[in-house]
Coordinates of C-alpha atoms (C1' of nucleotides) in Angstrom, one line a residue:
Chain A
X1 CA -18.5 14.4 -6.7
X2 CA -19.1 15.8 -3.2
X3 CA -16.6 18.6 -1.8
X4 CA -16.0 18.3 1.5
X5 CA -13.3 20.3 3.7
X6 CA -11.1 17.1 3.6
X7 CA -10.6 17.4 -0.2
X8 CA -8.9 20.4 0.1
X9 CA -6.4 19.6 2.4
X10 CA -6.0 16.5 0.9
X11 CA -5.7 18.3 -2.6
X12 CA -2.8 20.4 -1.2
X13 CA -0.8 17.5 0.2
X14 CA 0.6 17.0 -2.6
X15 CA 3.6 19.3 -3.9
X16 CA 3.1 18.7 -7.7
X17 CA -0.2 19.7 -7.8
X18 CA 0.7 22.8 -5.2
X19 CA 3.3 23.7 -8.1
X20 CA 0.1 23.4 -10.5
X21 CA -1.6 25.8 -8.3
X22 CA 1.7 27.8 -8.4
X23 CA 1.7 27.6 -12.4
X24 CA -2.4 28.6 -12.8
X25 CA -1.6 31.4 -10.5
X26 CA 1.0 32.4 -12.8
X27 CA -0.9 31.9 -16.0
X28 CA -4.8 31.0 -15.9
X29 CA -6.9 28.9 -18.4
X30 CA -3.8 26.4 -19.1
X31 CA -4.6 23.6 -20.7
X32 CA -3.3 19.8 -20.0
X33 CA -0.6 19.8 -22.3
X34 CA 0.3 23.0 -21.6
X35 CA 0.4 22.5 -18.1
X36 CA 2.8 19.3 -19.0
X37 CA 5.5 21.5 -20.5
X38 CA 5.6 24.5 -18.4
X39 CA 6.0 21.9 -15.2
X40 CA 8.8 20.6 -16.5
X41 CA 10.4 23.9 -17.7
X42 CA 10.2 26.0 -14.7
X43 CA 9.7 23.3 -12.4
X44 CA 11.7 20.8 -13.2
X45 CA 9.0 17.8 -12.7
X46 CA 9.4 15.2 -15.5
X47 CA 5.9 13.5 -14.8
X48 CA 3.6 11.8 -17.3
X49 CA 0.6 14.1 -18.7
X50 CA -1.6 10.9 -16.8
X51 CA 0.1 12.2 -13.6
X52 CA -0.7 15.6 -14.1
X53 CA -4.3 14.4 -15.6
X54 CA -4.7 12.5 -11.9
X55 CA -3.6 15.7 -9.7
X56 CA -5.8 18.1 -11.5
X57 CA -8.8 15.6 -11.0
X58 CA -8.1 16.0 -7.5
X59 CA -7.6 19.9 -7.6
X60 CA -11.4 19.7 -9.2
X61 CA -12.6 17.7 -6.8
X62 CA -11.6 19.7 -4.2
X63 CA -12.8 23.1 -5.7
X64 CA -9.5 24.5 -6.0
X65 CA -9.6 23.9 -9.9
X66 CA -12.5 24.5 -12.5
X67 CA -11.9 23.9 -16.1
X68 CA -14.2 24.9 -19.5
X69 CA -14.2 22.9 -22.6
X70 CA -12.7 24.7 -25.9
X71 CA -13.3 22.8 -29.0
X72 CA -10.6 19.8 -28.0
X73 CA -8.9 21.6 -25.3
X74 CA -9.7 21.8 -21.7
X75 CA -9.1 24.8 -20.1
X76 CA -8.1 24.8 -16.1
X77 CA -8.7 27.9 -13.7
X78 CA -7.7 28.7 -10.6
X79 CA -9.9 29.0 -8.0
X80 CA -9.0 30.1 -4.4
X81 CA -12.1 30.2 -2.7
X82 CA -11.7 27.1 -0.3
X83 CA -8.9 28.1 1.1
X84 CA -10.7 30.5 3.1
X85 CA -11.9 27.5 5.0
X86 CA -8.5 27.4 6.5
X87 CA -8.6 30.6 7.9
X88 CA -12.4 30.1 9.0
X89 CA -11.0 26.9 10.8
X90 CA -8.2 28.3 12.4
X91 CA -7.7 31.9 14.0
X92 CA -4.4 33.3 11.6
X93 CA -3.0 36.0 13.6
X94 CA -2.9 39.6 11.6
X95 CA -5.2 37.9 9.0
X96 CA -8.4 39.8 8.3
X97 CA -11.7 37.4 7.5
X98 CA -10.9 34.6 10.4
X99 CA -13.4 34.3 13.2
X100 CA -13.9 32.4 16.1
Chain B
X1 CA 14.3 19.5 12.5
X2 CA 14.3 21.7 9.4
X3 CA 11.0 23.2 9.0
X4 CA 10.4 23.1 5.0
X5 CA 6.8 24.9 3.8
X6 CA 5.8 21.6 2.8
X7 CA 5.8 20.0 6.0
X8 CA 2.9 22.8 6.9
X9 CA 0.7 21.3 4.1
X10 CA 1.7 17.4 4.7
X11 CA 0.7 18.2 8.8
X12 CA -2.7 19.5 7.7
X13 CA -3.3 16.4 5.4
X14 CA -4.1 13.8 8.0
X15 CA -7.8 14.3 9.4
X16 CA -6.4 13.5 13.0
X17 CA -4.0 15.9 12.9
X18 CA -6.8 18.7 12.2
X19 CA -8.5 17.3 14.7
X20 CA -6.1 17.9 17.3
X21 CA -5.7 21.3 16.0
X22 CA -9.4 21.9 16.5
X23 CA -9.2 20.2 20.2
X24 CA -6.0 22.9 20.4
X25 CA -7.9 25.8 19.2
X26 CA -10.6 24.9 22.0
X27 CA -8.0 24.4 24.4
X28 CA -4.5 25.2 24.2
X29 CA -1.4 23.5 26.5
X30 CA -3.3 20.3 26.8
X31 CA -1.3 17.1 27.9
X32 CA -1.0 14.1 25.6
X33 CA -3.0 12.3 27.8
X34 CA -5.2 15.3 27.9
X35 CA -5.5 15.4 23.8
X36 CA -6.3 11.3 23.7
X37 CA -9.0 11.6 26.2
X38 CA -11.1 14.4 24.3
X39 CA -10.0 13.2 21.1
X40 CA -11.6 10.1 21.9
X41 CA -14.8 11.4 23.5
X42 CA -15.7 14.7 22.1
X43 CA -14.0 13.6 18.3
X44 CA -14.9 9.8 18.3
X45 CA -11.0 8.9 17.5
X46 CA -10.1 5.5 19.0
X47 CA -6.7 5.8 18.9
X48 CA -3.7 4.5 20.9
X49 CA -1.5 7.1 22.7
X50 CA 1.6 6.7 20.2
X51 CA -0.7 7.3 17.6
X52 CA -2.1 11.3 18.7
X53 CA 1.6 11.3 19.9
X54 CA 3.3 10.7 16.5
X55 CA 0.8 13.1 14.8
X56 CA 2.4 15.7 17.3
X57 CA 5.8 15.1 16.0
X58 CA 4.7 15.6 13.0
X59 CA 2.5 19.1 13.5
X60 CA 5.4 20.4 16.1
X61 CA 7.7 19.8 13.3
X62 CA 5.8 21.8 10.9
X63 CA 5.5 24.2 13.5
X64 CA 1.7 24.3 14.0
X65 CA 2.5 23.1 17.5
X66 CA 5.1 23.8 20.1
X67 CA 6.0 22.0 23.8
X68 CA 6.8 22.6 27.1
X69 CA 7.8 20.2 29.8
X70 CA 6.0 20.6 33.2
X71 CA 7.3 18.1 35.5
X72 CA 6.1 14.9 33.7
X73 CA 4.1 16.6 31.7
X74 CA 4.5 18.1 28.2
X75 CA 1.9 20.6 27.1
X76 CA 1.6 21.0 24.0
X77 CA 0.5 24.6 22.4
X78 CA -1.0 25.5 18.7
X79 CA 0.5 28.2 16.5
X80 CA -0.9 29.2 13.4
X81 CA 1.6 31.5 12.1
X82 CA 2.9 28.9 9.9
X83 CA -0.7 28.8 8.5
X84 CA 0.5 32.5 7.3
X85 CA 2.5 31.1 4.5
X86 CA -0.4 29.3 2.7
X87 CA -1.8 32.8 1.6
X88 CA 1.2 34.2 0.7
X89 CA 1.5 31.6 -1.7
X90 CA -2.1 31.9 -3.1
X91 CA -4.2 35.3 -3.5
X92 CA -7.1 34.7 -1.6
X93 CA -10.1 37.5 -2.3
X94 CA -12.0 39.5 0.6
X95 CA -8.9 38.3 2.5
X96 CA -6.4 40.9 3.9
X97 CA -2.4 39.8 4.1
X98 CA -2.1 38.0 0.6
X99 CA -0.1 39.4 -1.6
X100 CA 1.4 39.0 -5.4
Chain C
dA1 C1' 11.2 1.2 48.6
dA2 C1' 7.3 0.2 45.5
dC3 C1' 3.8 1.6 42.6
dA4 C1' 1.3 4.6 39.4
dT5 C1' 1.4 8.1 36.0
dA6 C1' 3.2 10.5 31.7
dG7 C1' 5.7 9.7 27.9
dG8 C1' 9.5 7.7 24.5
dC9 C1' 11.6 4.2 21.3
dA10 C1' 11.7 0.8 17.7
dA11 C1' 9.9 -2.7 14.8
dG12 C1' 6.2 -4.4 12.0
dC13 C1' 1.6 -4.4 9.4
dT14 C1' -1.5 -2.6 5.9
dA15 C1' -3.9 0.3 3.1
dC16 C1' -3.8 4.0 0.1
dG17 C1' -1.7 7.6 -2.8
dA18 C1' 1.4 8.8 -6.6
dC19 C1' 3.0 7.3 -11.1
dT20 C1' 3.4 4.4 -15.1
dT21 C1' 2.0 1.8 -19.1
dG22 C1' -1.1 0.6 -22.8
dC23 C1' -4.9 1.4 -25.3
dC24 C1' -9.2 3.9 -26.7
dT25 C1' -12.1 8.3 -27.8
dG26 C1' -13.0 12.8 -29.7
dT27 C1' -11.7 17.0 -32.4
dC28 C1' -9.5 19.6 -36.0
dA29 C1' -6.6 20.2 -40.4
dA30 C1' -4.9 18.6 -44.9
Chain D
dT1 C1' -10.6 10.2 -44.7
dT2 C1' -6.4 10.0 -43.0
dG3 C1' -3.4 11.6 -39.7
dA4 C1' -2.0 14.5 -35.9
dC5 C1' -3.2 16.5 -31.6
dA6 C1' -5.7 16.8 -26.9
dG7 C1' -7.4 14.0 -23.6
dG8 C1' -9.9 9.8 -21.0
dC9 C1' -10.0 5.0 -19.0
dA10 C1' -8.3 1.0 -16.6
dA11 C1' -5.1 -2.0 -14.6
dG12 C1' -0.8 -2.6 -12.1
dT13 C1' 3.6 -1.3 -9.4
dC14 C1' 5.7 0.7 -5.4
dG15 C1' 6.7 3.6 -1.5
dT16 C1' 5.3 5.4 2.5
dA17 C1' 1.9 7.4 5.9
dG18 C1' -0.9 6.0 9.7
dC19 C1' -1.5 2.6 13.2
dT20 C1' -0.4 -1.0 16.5
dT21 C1' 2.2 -3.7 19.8
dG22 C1' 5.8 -4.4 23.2
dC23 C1' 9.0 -2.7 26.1
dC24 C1' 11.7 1.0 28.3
dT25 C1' 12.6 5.7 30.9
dA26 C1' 11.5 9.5 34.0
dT27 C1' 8.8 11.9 37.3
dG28 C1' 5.7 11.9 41.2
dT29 C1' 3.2 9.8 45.2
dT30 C1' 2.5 6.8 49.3

DNA sequence: AACATAGGCAAGCTACGACTTGCCTGTCAA
DNA sequence: TTGACAGGCAAGTCGTAGCTTGCCTATGTT
């Protein structure tokens, strides 16, 4: 699975898995299910654990998301790093690390 | 036009739309007919004129882009600021102006 | 006036993304 | 080894984003 610029854009298109991002950044190393119930809790997104199962794919894909195996669990982590190529692309104004 | 946080992310999802932010970024107040021209030749977009023009709708409405009539003309000029909001949301390291 | 240029409006097509449903696999505990 | 728990796979539905096409308005030029 390649991981191009695209991906992550395209990975943060979606608000569901921007409140996943929200959730790992609030709590790192959640697993699947875990992921499931604290969605619908504090977000309020009643969504299948397939759905959720789909968006972290995605999130993977994309780089913004790593996960680690733990016996029958799968543990996700949160993983900023792309988004820098935002800021790489773009000139932010006040925002240290952008060029061009 | 309301301008939600998630229209910011939903503008950047389209890879024309980036595009036109790039052609911005190289040179800002262009024209529409201006943007379809060097879309076309420097990006390799064939695209009709409503197309680039809708995509402006939607990346002035998230802000990214703002207008100004000239006679018959309507320049159109990028603004990242909005771009601001992405790493507030998100701790990004070796980047300064993220918080939480 | 007539024509060209720059852009807007509205309806329609189409492909893809977001979700669901159903079933199957693998791990751990009793 | 049986059952519960955590997750994967595949097919199918549905809405909407991204385009196009056709026509209309406004500004500028000759």
């Amino acid at each position: 699975m390649f991981r191009r610029v695209a991906d992550v854009f395209e990975a943060l298109a979606a608000p569901t898995r921007r409140a996943i991002l929200d959730e790992l950044t609030d709590r790192d190393g959640q697993s699947l299910f875990e992921l499931c119930t604290r969605l619908t809790m504090k977000h309020g997104l009643a969504m299948s654990r397939q759905a959720i199962s789909q968006h972290l794919e995605v999130l993977e894909a994309a780089g913004l998301v790593t996960t680690r195996r733990e016996g029958r669990c799968k543990l996700h982590h949160l993983d900023t790093a792309p988004l820098r190529s935002i800021f790489e692309r773009w000139p932010v104004e006040g925002l240290k690390g952008t060029r061009r």
